[in-house]
CSV table of C-alpha atoms in Angstrom, one decimal:
chain,number,residue,atom,x,y,z
A,1,MET,CA,-103.6,-220.3,-47.8
A,2,GLY,CA,-100.6,-222.4,-47.5
A,3,LYS,CA,-101.7,-225.4,-48.7
A,4,THR,CA,-105.4,-225.5,-51.1
A,5,THR,CA,-106.0,-229.1,-50.5
A,6,GLY,CA,-104.9,-229.5,-46.9
A,7,PHE,CA,-108.0,-229.9,-45.1
A,8,MET,CA,-108.4,-232.8,-47.7
A,9,GLU,CA,-105.4,-234.2,-47.3
A,10,PHE,CA,-104.5,-234.2,-43.6
A,11,LYS,CA,-106.8,-235.4,-41.1
A,12,ARG,CA,-107.4,-233.6,-37.6
A,13,LEU,CA,-105.0,-234.8,-35.1
A,14,GLU,CA,-104.8,-233.3,-31.9
A,15,ASN,CA,-102.2,-233.2,-29.0
A,16,GLY,CA,-101.7,-236.6,-27.2
A,17,ASN,CA,-103.4,-237.7,-24.3
A,18,VAL,CA,-101.4,-239.6,-21.3
A,19,PRO,CA,-103.5,-242.6,-20.5
A,20,PRO,CA,-106.1,-241.6,-17.1
A,21,LEU,CA,-104.5,-244.4,-15.1
A,22,VAL,CA,-101.2,-243.3,-15.7
A,23,ARG,CA,-102.0,-239.4,-15.6
A,24,ILE,CA,-103.5,-239.9,-12.1
A,25,GLU,CA,-100.7,-240.8,-10.5
A,26,ASN,CA,-99.0,-236.9,-10.3
A,27,PHE,CA,-100.4,-233.4,-11.0
A,28,LYS,CA,-98.6,-232.6,-13.9
A,29,GLU,CA,-100.0,-231.9,-17.7
A,30,PHE,CA,-101.0,-234.7,-19.5
A,31,HIS,CA,-101.4,-233.4,-23.4
A,32,PRO,CA,-97.8,-234.2,-25.5
A,33,LYS,CA,-97.4,-232.2,-27.9
A,34,LEU,CA,-96.9,-233.5,-31.7
A,35,ASP,CA,-93.8,-232.5,-33.4
A,36,GLU,CA,-92.9,-229.7,-35.7
A,37,ALA,CA,-93.8,-231.4,-39.1
A,38,ALA,CA,-96.8,-232.9,-37.6
A,39,ARG,CA,-98.1,-229.4,-36.5
A,40,ARG,CA,-97.3,-227.7,-39.5
A,41,GLU,CA,-99.4,-230.3,-41.2
A,42,GLN,CA,-102.4,-229.4,-39.1
A,43,ALA,CA,-101.9,-225.8,-39.6
A,44,ALA,CA,-102.2,-226.6,-43.8
A,45,ARG,CA,-105.6,-227.6,-42.9
A,46,CYS,CA,-106.8,-224.3,-42.2
A,47,MET,CA,-108.6,-222.9,-45.6
A,48,ASN,CA,-108.1,-219.1,-45.2
A,49,CYS,CA,-111.9,-218.9,-45.7
A,50,GLY,CA,-113.8,-215.9,-47.2
A,51,VAL,CA,-115.5,-215.4,-43.9
A,52,PRO,CA,-113.2,-216.8,-41.3
A,53,MET,CA,-115.9,-217.5,-38.4
A,54,CYS,CA,-113.4,-218.6,-36.2
A,55,GLN,CA,-111.7,-215.3,-35.8
A,56,SER,CA,-114.6,-212.8,-34.7
A,57,ALA,CA,-116.6,-213.4,-31.8
A,58,ILE,CA,-120.3,-212.6,-33.4
A,59,LYS,CA,-123.7,-212.9,-31.9
A,60,LEU,CA,-125.7,-215.5,-33.8
A,61,ALA,CA,-129.5,-216.1,-32.6
A,62,GLY,CA,-128.5,-215.0,-29.0
A,63,MET,CA,-125.2,-217.2,-28.5
A,64,VAL,CA,-121.8,-215.7,-29.0
A,65,THR,CA,-119.6,-217.9,-31.4
A,66,GLY,CA,-116.1,-217.3,-32.8
A,67,CYS,CA,-112.8,-215.8,-30.8
A,68,PRO,CA,-113.5,-212.7,-28.0
A,69,LEU,CA,-109.8,-211.8,-29.3
A,70,HIS,CA,-110.5,-211.6,-32.5
A,71,ASN,CA,-107.2,-213.4,-33.4
A,72,TYR,CA,-105.9,-213.5,-36.7
A,73,ILE,CA,-106.1,-217.2,-37.1
A,74,PRO,CA,-105.8,-217.6,-40.9
A,75,GLU,CA,-103.0,-215.6,-40.9
A,76,TRP,CA,-101.0,-217.3,-38.0
A,77,ASN,CA,-101.6,-220.9,-39.4
A,78,ASP,CA,-100.6,-220.0,-42.9
A,79,ALA,CA,-97.3,-218.7,-41.3
A,80,LEU,CA,-96.9,-221.8,-39.2
A,81,TYR,CA,-97.4,-224.0,-41.9
A,82,ASN,CA,-94.9,-222.5,-44.1
A,83,GLY,CA,-92.4,-222.8,-41.5
A,84,GLN,CA,-92.2,-218.9,-40.5
A,85,PHE,CA,-92.5,-219.1,-37.0
A,86,ASP,CA,-91.7,-215.7,-35.9
A,87,MET,CA,-94.3,-214.4,-38.2
A,88,ALA,CA,-96.7,-216.6,-36.9
A,89,ALA,CA,-96.0,-215.2,-32.9
A,90,TRP,CA,-95.7,-211.7,-34.6
A,91,ARG,CA,-99.5,-212.2,-35.6
A,92,LEU,CA,-100.6,-214.1,-32.9
A,93,LEU,CA,-99.5,-211.7,-30.2
A,94,LYS,CA,-101.0,-208.6,-32.2
A,95,THR,CA,-104.7,-209.5,-30.5
A,96,SER,CA,-103.6,-212.4,-27.8
A,97,SER,CA,-102.0,-211.2,-24.7
A,98,PHE,CA,-101.4,-214.5,-23.0
A,99,PRO,CA,-101.5,-217.3,-26.1
A,100,GLU,CA,-99.9,-219.5,-23.8
A,101,PHE,CA,-102.6,-219.5,-21.2
A,102,THR,CA,-105.3,-219.7,-23.6
A,103,GLY,CA,-103.4,-222.5,-25.5
A,104,ARG,CA,-104.5,-224.6,-22.4
A,105,VAL,CA,-107.3,-223.9,-20.8
A,106,CYS,CA,-109.7,-222.2,-23.4
A,107,PRO,CA,-112.4,-224.4,-24.5
A,108,ALA,CA,-111.7,-223.1,-28.2
A,109,LEU,CA,-114.9,-221.3,-29.2
A,110,CYS,CA,-112.9,-220.3,-32.2
A,111,GLU,CA,-112.7,-224.2,-33.6
A,112,LYS,CA,-116.6,-224.2,-32.5
A,113,ALA,CA,-117.2,-221.9,-35.5
A,114,CYS,CA,-114.6,-223.3,-37.8
A,115,ASN,CA,-116.2,-223.8,-41.4
A,116,LEU,CA,-114.6,-227.3,-41.1
A,117,GLU,CA,-117.3,-227.8,-38.2
A,118,ASN,CA,-117.0,-231.4,-36.8
A,119,ASP,CA,-113.3,-231.9,-38.3
A,120,ALA,CA,-112.3,-228.8,-37.3
A,121,VAL,CA,-108.8,-227.0,-37.7
A,122,THR,CA,-106.5,-227.5,-34.2
A,123,ILE,CA,-106.4,-224.0,-33.7
A,124,HIS,CA,-106.2,-224.2,-29.9
A,125,ASP,CA,-103.3,-226.8,-30.0
A,126,ASN,CA,-101.5,-224.6,-33.3
A,127,GLU,CA,-101.9,-221.8,-31.1
A,128,LEU,CA,-100.1,-223.3,-28.0
A,129,PHE,CA,-97.3,-224.7,-30.3
A,130,ILE,CA,-96.7,-221.1,-31.9
A,131,ILE,CA,-96.3,-219.6,-28.5
A,132,GLU,CA,-94.2,-222.5,-27.1
A,133,LYS,CA,-91.9,-222.1,-30.0
A,134,ALA,CA,-91.6,-218.2,-29.5
A,135,PHE,CA,-90.3,-218.8,-26.0
A,136,GLU,CA,-87.6,-221.7,-27.0
A,137,THR,CA,-86.4,-219.9,-30.1
A,138,GLY,CA,-86.0,-216.4,-28.2
A,139,TYR,CA,-88.4,-214.0,-30.2
A,140,MET,CA,-89.9,-213.8,-26.7
A,141,LYS,CA,-87.8,-211.2,-25.5
A,142,PRO,CA,-88.5,-208.6,-23.0
A,143,THR,CA,-88.9,-205.3,-24.6
A,144,PRO,CA,-89.7,-202.4,-22.2
A,145,PRO,CA,-91.1,-199.2,-23.6
A,146,VAL,CA,-88.3,-196.7,-24.6
A,147,ASN,CA,-90.3,-193.8,-23.1
A,148,ARG,CA,-92.7,-193.6,-20.2
A,149,CYS,CA,-95.5,-191.2,-20.6
A,150,GLY,CA,-95.4,-189.9,-16.9
A,151,LYS,CA,-98.8,-191.2,-15.7
A,152,LYS,CA,-99.8,-193.9,-13.6
A,153,VAL,CA,-102.4,-196.9,-13.6
A,154,ALA,CA,-102.7,-199.0,-10.4
A,155,VAL,CA,-104.5,-202.8,-11.5
A,156,ILE,CA,-106.3,-204.3,-8.3
A,157,GLY,CA,-106.1,-208.2,-9.1
A,158,SER,CA,-103.5,-210.0,-11.0
A,159,GLY,CA,-105.9,-212.9,-13.0
A,160,PRO,CA,-106.1,-212.8,-16.5
A,161,SER,CA,-108.0,-209.4,-17.2
A,162,GLY,CA,-105.7,-207.5,-14.3
A,163,LEU,CA,-102.9,-208.7,-16.4
A,164,ALA,CA,-103.8,-208.1,-19.8
A,165,VAL,CA,-104.8,-204.3,-18.7
A,166,ALA,CA,-101.1,-204.3,-17.0
A,167,ASP,CA,-99.5,-205.9,-20.0
A,168,TRP,CA,-101.5,-203.4,-22.2
A,169,LEU,CA,-100.8,-200.1,-20.9
A,170,ASN,CA,-97.7,-201.0,-19.8
A,171,ARG,CA,-96.4,-201.5,-23.6
A,172,ARG,CA,-98.0,-198.0,-23.9
A,173,GLY,CA,-95.6,-196.5,-21.9
A,174,TYR,CA,-97.7,-196.2,-18.7
A,175,THR,CA,-96.3,-197.2,-15.4
A,176,VAL,CA,-98.2,-199.5,-14.5
A,177,THR,CA,-98.3,-201.6,-10.4
A,178,VAL,CA,-100.5,-204.4,-10.0
A,179,TYR,CA,-101.9,-205.2,-6.3
A,180,GLU,CA,-102.4,-208.9,-5.5
A,181,ARG,CA,-104.0,-210.1,-2.5
A,182,GLU,CA,-102.3,-213.9,-3.0
A,183,ASP,CA,-98.4,-214.7,-2.3
A,184,ARG,CA,-98.3,-214.9,-6.5
A,185,ALA,CA,-99.9,-213.6,-9.5
A,186,GLY,CA,-101.9,-215.1,-11.7
A,187,GLY,CA,-105.7,-215.0,-9.6
A,188,LEU,CA,-107.7,-218.4,-10.8
A,189,LEU,CA,-105.1,-219.0,-13.5
A,190,MET,CA,-102.8,-219.4,-10.4
A,191,TYR,CA,-104.7,-220.9,-7.5
A,192,GLY,CA,-108.2,-222.0,-9.2
A,193,ILE,CA,-106.8,-223.8,-12.2
A,194,PRO,CA,-104.9,-227.1,-11.3
A,195,ASN,CA,-101.8,-227.8,-12.1
A,196,MET,CA,-102.3,-230.9,-14.7
A,197,LYS,CA,-104.3,-228.2,-16.7
A,198,LEU,CA,-102.2,-225.0,-16.3
A,199,ASP,CA,-98.9,-225.9,-14.8
A,200,LYS,CA,-97.9,-223.0,-12.6
A,201,SER,CA,-94.1,-222.7,-14.1
A,202,ILE,CA,-95.9,-221.1,-17.2
A,203,ILE,CA,-97.5,-218.5,-15.0
A,204,GLU,CA,-94.1,-217.6,-13.3
A,205,ARG,CA,-92.5,-217.2,-16.6
A,206,ARG,CA,-95.0,-214.8,-17.7
A,207,ILE,CA,-95.1,-212.5,-14.3
A,208,ASN,CA,-91.1,-212.4,-14.7
A,209,PHE,CA,-91.2,-211.6,-18.0
A,210,MET,CA,-93.9,-208.8,-17.4
A,211,LYS,CA,-91.6,-207.5,-14.5
A,212,ALA,CA,-88.8,-207.8,-17.2
A,213,GLU,CA,-90.5,-205.3,-19.2
A,214,GLY,CA,-91.4,-203.1,-16.2
A,215,VAL,CA,-94.9,-203.9,-14.8
A,216,ASN,CA,-94.7,-203.6,-10.7
A,217,PHE,CA,-96.3,-206.2,-8.9
A,218,ILE,CA,-97.0,-205.8,-5.0
A,219,PHE,CA,-98.1,-208.9,-3.3
A,220,ASN,CA,-100.0,-210.1,-0.1
A,221,ALA,CA,-101.9,-206.5,-1.1
A,222,ASP,CA,-106.0,-207.2,-0.1
A,223,VAL,CA,-106.9,-203.5,-1.3
A,224,GLY,CA,-109.9,-202.4,1.3
A,225,LYS,CA,-108.4,-204.6,3.9
A,226,ASN,CA,-104.6,-203.8,4.6
A,227,TYR,CA,-104.1,-201.2,1.7
A,228,SER,CA,-106.0,-198.4,1.5
A,229,ALA,CA,-108.3,-197.7,-1.9
A,230,GLN,CA,-107.7,-194.0,-0.8
A,231,ASP,CA,-103.8,-193.8,-1.2
A,232,ILE,CA,-104.3,-195.5,-4.3
A,233,MET,CA,-106.9,-193.2,-5.6
A,234,ASN,CA,-104.5,-190.7,-4.5
A,235,ASN,CA,-101.5,-191.8,-6.0
A,236,TYR,CA,-102.4,-193.0,-9.4
A,237,ASP,CA,-103.9,-191.4,-12.7
A,238,ALA,CA,-106.3,-194.6,-13.3
A,239,VAL,CA,-107.5,-197.7,-11.4
A,240,ALA,CA,-108.4,-200.7,-12.9
A,241,LEU,CA,-110.8,-203.2,-10.9
A,242,CYS,CA,-109.9,-206.7,-11.9
A,243,CYS,CA,-110.4,-208.5,-8.8
A,244,GLY,CA,-113.0,-211.5,-10.5
A,245,ALA,CA,-116.1,-213.1,-9.4
A,246,LYS,CA,-115.1,-215.2,-6.4
A,247,LYS,CA,-118.3,-214.9,-4.2
A,248,ALA,CA,-119.2,-218.5,-4.1
A,249,ARG,CA,-123.2,-219.6,-4.5
A,250,PRO,CA,-123.4,-221.4,-0.9
A,251,LEU,CA,-125.1,-224.4,-0.3
A,252,SER,CA,-128.7,-224.5,1.3
A,253,CYS,CA,-129.9,-227.7,2.8
A,254,THR,CA,-130.9,-229.4,5.9
A,255,GLY,CA,-128.1,-230.2,8.2
A,256,ILE,CA,-125.8,-227.7,6.9
A,257,ASP,CA,-125.9,-225.7,10.4
A,258,LYS,CA,-125.0,-228.9,12.4
A,259,LEU,CA,-121.4,-228.9,10.7
A,260,LEU,CA,-118.0,-227.5,12.2
A,261,ALA,CA,-117.0,-224.1,10.3
A,262,GLY,CA,-114.5,-224.7,7.4
A,263,GLU,CA,-113.3,-227.6,6.4
A,264,ASN,CA,-112.8,-228.9,9.5
A,265,GLY,CA,-116.9,-230.1,9.1
A,266,GLY,CA,-116.2,-231.6,5.4
A,267,LEU,CA,-117.9,-228.8,3.8
A,268,MET,CA,-115.7,-226.4,1.4
A,269,PHE,CA,-116.1,-224.4,-1.6
A,270,ALA,CA,-114.6,-225.7,-4.4
A,271,VAL,CA,-112.1,-222.8,-5.4
A,272,ASP,CA,-111.2,-222.7,-1.7
A,273,PHE,CA,-110.2,-226.4,-2.0
A,274,LEU,CA,-108.3,-226.2,-5.1
A,275,THR,CA,-106.6,-223.0,-3.9
A,276,LYS,CA,-105.1,-225.1,-0.9
A,277,VAL,CA,-104.3,-228.0,-3.0
A,278,THR,CA,-102.2,-225.5,-5.5
A,279,LYS,CA,-101.0,-223.8,-2.8
A,280,SER,CA,-99.3,-227.2,-1.7
A,281,VAL,CA,-98.2,-228.1,-4.7
A,282,VAL,CA,-96.4,-225.0,-5.3
A,283,SER,CA,-94.9,-225.4,-1.9
A,284,LEU,CA,-93.5,-228.8,-2.7
A,285,ASP,CA,-92.2,-227.6,-6.1
A,286,GLN,CA,-90.2,-225.2,-4.1
A,287,ALA,CA,-88.5,-227.5,-1.9
A,288,GLU,CA,-87.8,-230.4,-4.6
A,289,LYS,CA,-85.9,-227.7,-6.7
A,290,THR,CA,-84.1,-227.2,-3.2
A,291,TYR,CA,-83.3,-230.7,-2.7
A,292,LYS,CA,-82.7,-231.9,-6.1
A,293,ASP,CA,-81.9,-235.3,-5.5
A,294,ASN,CA,-85.5,-236.1,-3.8
A,295,LEU,CA,-88.7,-236.7,-5.3
A,296,VAL,CA,-90.8,-234.2,-3.4
A,297,ILE,CA,-94.0,-233.7,-5.3
A,298,THR,CA,-95.9,-236.7,-4.7
A,299,ASN,CA,-99.6,-237.3,-4.6
A,300,ASP,CA,-99.0,-238.8,-0.8
A,301,ASN,CA,-97.0,-235.8,0.2
A,302,ILE,CA,-99.6,-233.1,-1.0
A,303,ASN,CA,-101.9,-235.1,0.9
A,304,LEU,CA,-99.8,-235.0,4.0
A,305,SER,CA,-99.7,-231.3,3.2
A,306,LEU,CA,-103.7,-231.2,3.0
A,307,GLU,CA,-103.8,-232.9,6.3
A,308,LYS,CA,-102.1,-230.4,8.0
A,309,ASN,CA,-105.0,-228.0,7.3
A,310,GLY,CA,-107.4,-230.2,8.3
A,311,ILE,CA,-108.5,-231.7,4.6
A,312,PHE,CA,-108.9,-235.4,4.2
A,313,VAL,CA,-109.3,-236.9,0.9
A,314,LYS,CA,-107.3,-240.3,0.6
A,315,GLY,CA,-109.8,-242.8,1.1
A,316,LYS,CA,-112.8,-240.9,1.7
A,317,ASP,CA,-116.0,-240.6,-0.1
A,318,VAL,CA,-116.3,-237.1,-1.8
A,319,ILE,CA,-119.5,-235.2,-3.6
A,320,VAL,CA,-118.9,-232.2,-5.9
A,321,LEU,CA,-121.5,-230.6,-6.3
A,322,GLY,CA,-121.9,-228.8,-9.6
A,323,GLY,CA,-121.3,-230.2,-13.1
A,324,GLY,CA,-119.2,-227.6,-14.6
A,325,ASP,CA,-115.3,-227.1,-15.3
A,326,THR,CA,-114.5,-226.3,-12.1
A,327,GLY,CA,-116.8,-229.3,-10.9
A,328,ASN,CA,-114.8,-231.6,-13.1
A,329,ASP,CA,-111.4,-229.9,-11.8
A,330,CYS,CA,-112.3,-231.2,-8.0
A,331,THR,CA,-113.2,-234.5,-9.6
A,332,GLY,CA,-110.0,-234.5,-11.3
A,333,THR,CA,-108.0,-233.6,-8.3
A,334,CYS,CA,-109.5,-236.3,-5.7
A,335,ILE,CA,-108.5,-238.9,-7.9
A,336,ARG,CA,-105.1,-238.1,-7.9
A,337,LEU,CA,-105.4,-237.8,-4.1
A,338,GLY,CA,-106.6,-241.4,-3.6
A,339,CYS,CA,-110.5,-240.7,-3.0
A,340,LYS,CA,-112.5,-243.9,-2.4
A,341,SER,CA,-115.2,-242.4,-4.3
A,342,VAL,CA,-116.2,-239.1,-6.2
A,343,THR,CA,-119.8,-238.3,-7.3
A,344,GLN,CA,-120.4,-235.4,-9.1
A,345,LEU,CA,-124.0,-234.0,-8.7
A,346,GLU,CA,-125.5,-231.9,-11.6
A,347,MET,CA,-128.6,-230.0,-11.4
A,348,MET,CA,-129.4,-229.5,-15.2
A,349,PRO,CA,-130.6,-232.6,-17.3
A,350,GLU,CA,-128.0,-234.4,-19.0
A,351,PRO,CA,-127.2,-232.8,-22.7
A,352,PRO,CA,-128.0,-234.5,-25.8
A,353,LYS,CA,-125.2,-236.6,-27.5
A,354,GLU,CA,-125.5,-234.6,-30.3
A,355,ARG,CA,-127.0,-230.8,-31.8
A,356,THR,CA,-130.4,-230.5,-32.1
A,357,PRO,CA,-131.8,-228.7,-34.7
A,358,ASP,CA,-132.3,-225.4,-32.5
A,359,ASN,CA,-128.7,-225.3,-31.9
A,360,PRO,CA,-126.7,-225.6,-35.4
A,361,TRP,CA,-123.3,-224.3,-36.6
A,362,PRO,CA,-121.6,-221.8,-36.0
A,363,GLN,CA,-123.1,-221.9,-32.5
A,364,TRP,CA,-121.3,-223.3,-29.4
A,365,PRO,CA,-122.6,-227.0,-29.1
A,366,LYS,CA,-124.6,-227.4,-26.1
A,367,VAL,CA,-123.8,-231.6,-26.2
A,368,LEU,CA,-122.6,-233.7,-23.8
A,369,LYS,CA,-118.8,-233.5,-23.2
A,370,THR,CA,-116.8,-236.0,-21.0
A,371,ASP,CA,-113.9,-233.7,-19.6
A,372,TYR,CA,-110.5,-235.1,-18.2
A,373,GLY,CA,-112.0,-235.5,-14.6
A,374,ALA,CA,-114.8,-237.7,-15.9
A,375,GLU,CA,-112.7,-239.8,-18.1
A,376,GLU,CA,-110.2,-240.4,-14.9
A,377,SER,CA,-113.3,-241.6,-13.3
A,378,ILE,CA,-114.5,-244.1,-15.6
A,379,ALA,CA,-111.2,-245.3,-16.0
A,380,LYS,CA,-110.6,-245.6,-12.2
A,381,PHE,CA,-114.2,-246.6,-10.8
A,382,GLY,CA,-115.4,-247.9,-14.0
A,383,HIS,CA,-118.3,-245.2,-14.1
A,384,ASP,CA,-119.1,-241.8,-15.1
A,385,PRO,CA,-118.7,-239.5,-11.9
A,386,ARG,CA,-122.1,-237.3,-13.2
A,387,VAL,CA,-125.8,-237.7,-11.7
A,388,PHE,CA,-127.7,-235.3,-13.7
A,389,LYS,CA,-130.8,-233.7,-12.4
A,390,THR,CA,-130.0,-233.9,-8.8
A,391,THR,CA,-128.8,-231.9,-5.9
A,392,ILE,CA,-128.2,-232.6,-1.9
A,393,LYS,CA,-131.6,-232.3,0.0
A,394,GLU,CA,-130.2,-232.8,3.3
A,395,ILE,CA,-126.4,-233.7,5.2
A,396,TYR,CA,-125.8,-236.2,7.8
A,397,SER,CA,-123.0,-235.6,10.5
A,398,THR,CA,-121.8,-236.9,13.7
A,399,ASP,CA,-119.8,-234.3,15.9
A,400,GLY,CA,-120.2,-231.6,13.3
A,401,LYS,CA,-118.3,-233.7,10.6
A,402,VAL,CA,-119.8,-234.9,7.4
A,403,THR,CA,-120.9,-238.7,7.3
A,404,GLY,CA,-123.6,-238.7,4.1
A,405,VAL,CA,-126.1,-237.2,2.3
A,406,LYS,CA,-129.8,-237.1,0.9
A,407,THR,CA,-130.1,-236.5,-2.6
A,408,VAL,CA,-133.1,-235.7,-4.8
A,409,GLN,CA,-134.0,-235.3,-8.6
A,410,VAL,CA,-135.1,-232.2,-9.5
A,411,GLU,CA,-136.5,-230.3,-12.5
A,412,PHE,CA,-137.5,-227.0,-13.9
A,413,LYS,CA,-140.8,-226.5,-14.1
A,414,ASN,CA,-143.3,-223.2,-14.8
A,415,VAL,CA,-145.3,-222.6,-11.4
A,416,ASP,CA,-147.7,-219.4,-11.3
A,417,GLY,CA,-145.9,-218.1,-14.7
A,418,GLN,CA,-142.8,-218.7,-13.3
A,419,ARG,CA,-139.7,-221.0,-14.2
A,420,LYS,CA,-138.7,-222.9,-10.7
A,421,LEU,CA,-136.7,-225.6,-9.8
A,422,VAL,CA,-138.7,-228.5,-8.1
A,423,GLU,CA,-138.2,-232.0,-6.5
A,424,ILE,CA,-139.0,-235.4,-8.2
A,425,GLU,CA,-141.1,-237.3,-5.5
A,426,GLY,CA,-139.8,-240.1,-4.5
A,427,SER,CA,-136.7,-239.8,-6.1
A,428,GLU,CA,-134.3,-239.4,-2.5
A,429,LYS,CA,-131.3,-241.6,-2.2
A,430,GLU,CA,-128.5,-241.7,0.3
A,431,LEU,CA,-125.0,-241.5,-0.3
A,432,ALA,CA,-122.1,-242.1,2.0
A,433,ALA,CA,-119.4,-238.7,2.1
A,434,ASP,CA,-116.9,-237.7,3.8
A,435,LEU,CA,-116.2,-234.4,2.1
A,436,ILE,CA,-118.6,-231.9,-0.1
A,437,LEU,CA,-117.3,-229.8,-2.5
A,438,VAL,CA,-119.4,-226.9,-3.9
A,439,ALA,CA,-119.1,-225.7,-7.4
A,440,ALA,CA,-122.4,-224.6,-7.8
A,441,GLY,CA,-121.4,-221.1,-9.3
A,442,PHE,CA,-120.8,-217.6,-8.5
A,443,LEU,CA,-122.6,-214.8,-7.2
A,444,GLY,CA,-120.5,-212.0,-8.2
A,445,CYS,CA,-117.5,-210.2,-6.8
A,446,GLU,CA,-116.7,-209.8,-3.1
A,447,GLU,CA,-118.2,-206.5,-2.0
A,448,TYR,CA,-115.6,-205.1,0.3
A,449,THR,CA,-112.8,-203.6,-2.6
A,450,PRO,CA,-115.7,-201.9,-4.8
A,451,GLN,CA,-117.0,-200.3,-1.5
A,452,ALA,CA,-113.3,-199.4,-0.5
A,453,PHE,CA,-113.2,-197.4,-3.9
A,454,GLY,CA,-117.0,-196.2,-3.6
A,455,THR,CA,-118.2,-198.2,-6.9
A,456,ALA,CA,-121.6,-199.5,-7.3
A,457,LEU,CA,-122.3,-202.9,-7.4
A,458,GLY,CA,-125.4,-204.1,-9.8
A,459,GLN,CA,-128.2,-207.0,-9.4
A,460,ARG,CA,-125.7,-209.6,-10.7
A,461,GLY,CA,-123.4,-208.5,-7.9
A,462,THR,CA,-120.7,-207.1,-10.6
A,463,VAL,CA,-119.3,-203.7,-10.8
A,464,THR,CA,-121.4,-201.2,-12.6
A,465,THR,CA,-120.1,-199.3,-15.3
A,466,LEU,CA,-121.2,-196.7,-17.9
A,467,GLU,CA,-122.8,-197.9,-21.3
A,468,THR,CA,-119.8,-197.0,-22.8
A,469,GLY,CA,-118.1,-199.9,-21.5
A,470,TYR,CA,-115.6,-200.3,-18.8
A,471,GLN,CA,-115.7,-196.8,-17.2
A,472,THR,CA,-117.5,-196.7,-13.6
A,473,GLU,CA,-119.5,-193.4,-12.6
A,474,ASN,CA,-115.9,-192.2,-11.1
A,475,PRO,CA,-114.0,-191.3,-14.3
A,476,LYS,CA,-110.7,-192.2,-12.8
A,477,ILE,CA,-112.1,-196.0,-11.8
A,478,PHE,CA,-112.6,-198.7,-14.5
A,479,SER,CA,-113.6,-202.3,-14.0
A,480,ALA,CA,-112.5,-205.7,-16.4
A,481,GLY,CA,-113.1,-209.4,-16.4
A,482,ASP,CA,-115.4,-211.7,-14.2
A,483,MET,CA,-115.5,-208.5,-11.8
A,484,HIS,CA,-117.5,-206.4,-14.6
A,485,ARG,CA,-119.1,-209.3,-16.5
A,486,GLY,CA,-119.6,-212.4,-14.0
A,487,GLN,CA,-118.0,-215.4,-14.1
A,488,SER,CA,-116.9,-216.5,-17.3
A,489,LEU,CA,-113.8,-218.1,-19.8
A,490,VAL,CA,-110.1,-217.0,-19.5
A,491,VAL,CA,-110.1,-215.9,-23.0
A,492,TRP,CA,-113.2,-213.2,-22.0
A,493,ALA,CA,-111.1,-211.8,-19.5
A,494,ILE,CA,-108.6,-211.3,-21.4
A,495,ALA,CA,-110.7,-209.7,-23.9
A,496,GLU,CA,-112.2,-207.2,-21.7
A,497,GLY,CA,-108.8,-206.5,-20.4
A,498,ARG,CA,-107.4,-205.6,-23.6
A,499,GLU,CA,-110.7,-203.4,-24.3
A,500,CYS,CA,-110.7,-201.5,-20.7
A,501,ALA,CA,-106.8,-200.7,-21.3
A,502,GLN,CA,-107.6,-199.2,-24.4
A,503,GLN,CA,-110.3,-197.3,-22.5
A,504,ILE,CA,-108.1,-195.9,-20.1
A,505,ASP,CA,-105.7,-194.8,-22.5
A,506,ARG,CA,-107.9,-192.8,-24.4
A,507,TYR,CA,-109.1,-191.4,-20.7
A,508,LEU,CA,-106.0,-190.5,-20.1
A,509,VAL,CA,-104.9,-188.8,-23.5
A,510,GLN,CA,-108.0,-186.9,-23.3
A,511,GLY,CA,-107.4,-185.7,-19.6
A,512,ALA,CA,-103.9,-184.6,-20.7
A,513,LYS,CA,-104.9,-182.3,-23.5
């Protein structure tokens, strides 16, 4: 422990927060970092507990708590407090492949398990400081393996799990090639998470780092469509399927059949919408770098880019169906694009403001959280955009385009011994709407890539693997991340990628004997 009384002397202090009405003027990250002295004080608050609940993902009362990566949190907090920045980075990178990602977008399961409970150590912000300091000082230098083992591995998909597989196996000496169907690596890190949460230059920095260490990337490679799965099987010693779980849950309601197809009718899946917005941001970023004297990345220019593709947000009434992280990202994005109003519908009831007796520490606190999108709506429109226990019952349209919706309140009840969602009689309301964004979760992975490799899918729409972990019935094929476990967090995807890589390594080493 760096400072025995640190947790008593220093109060919890998080990274800054640009005021909502200021940050909605652009798509830049909005959490200014604490200076070095303040950050070291925050690291001093770590108590080096006898049982550090923060660093181990353990299951308690049916819920997982702590870090899925099993990060050595007390160790690198101690090193950070003592100014041993290289030591802190070394211990952090021992278990975490991409701290610059999790330090920005992870909900910090570790902090919710901290023994300081409501006054937890700022583990999330400390982690981000350590890795950014490592890049700043030059500690992060590409180190390609000295020797290659002669075996080749193909990774299909470059989201967090695919990148973790590739990074781990490359360091082990395998020749790794990543196939990505988009024009850039990162999967949902790149196109599914808005730029204000994760600046895309951070992803590009890591991809360039991995390339310098010897990982090969092939873009616009949609395996199962324009790239042959059989050719990959023939040319590689092992294959890791890490394509995510992007099959969106569709909206089913009256009037949906009258809409024009795609965004032309004003109905879009949330991830498709966020992807198009981020592609506009990335494209404008390239233009701004070309014309350095001109400010190109403005909210108006992003709107112009979207409107060329038939997506109109500015001055429009937007309905977001879904109250999770993706729905919140849609809310924040639409506010930046100048929507007239945004309403976020959530079928589940409003969570309690404080923990209930059946949700004790160190379980994840199932309490009401007001994320950045809701904060921005409150600041701009004067109210929380979320409406709980509500969904869309009917869509109104004119000439195939959305003009409004009828909503209805719902609740879960036991009907004939089964838990079902039922409407509350007399609760219908009508709302104006020009654009509906569906963020109602996912039904698993898109089938065509696993089908091309001949792998089976389970009831949840994920790749079926053996009980031993990540290997499928075809011993040469493995799967990890959302494609394996279903829709989840970035940190879980990275953890699965690392574990999957270790299983691939064991398989190939045993096969070489």
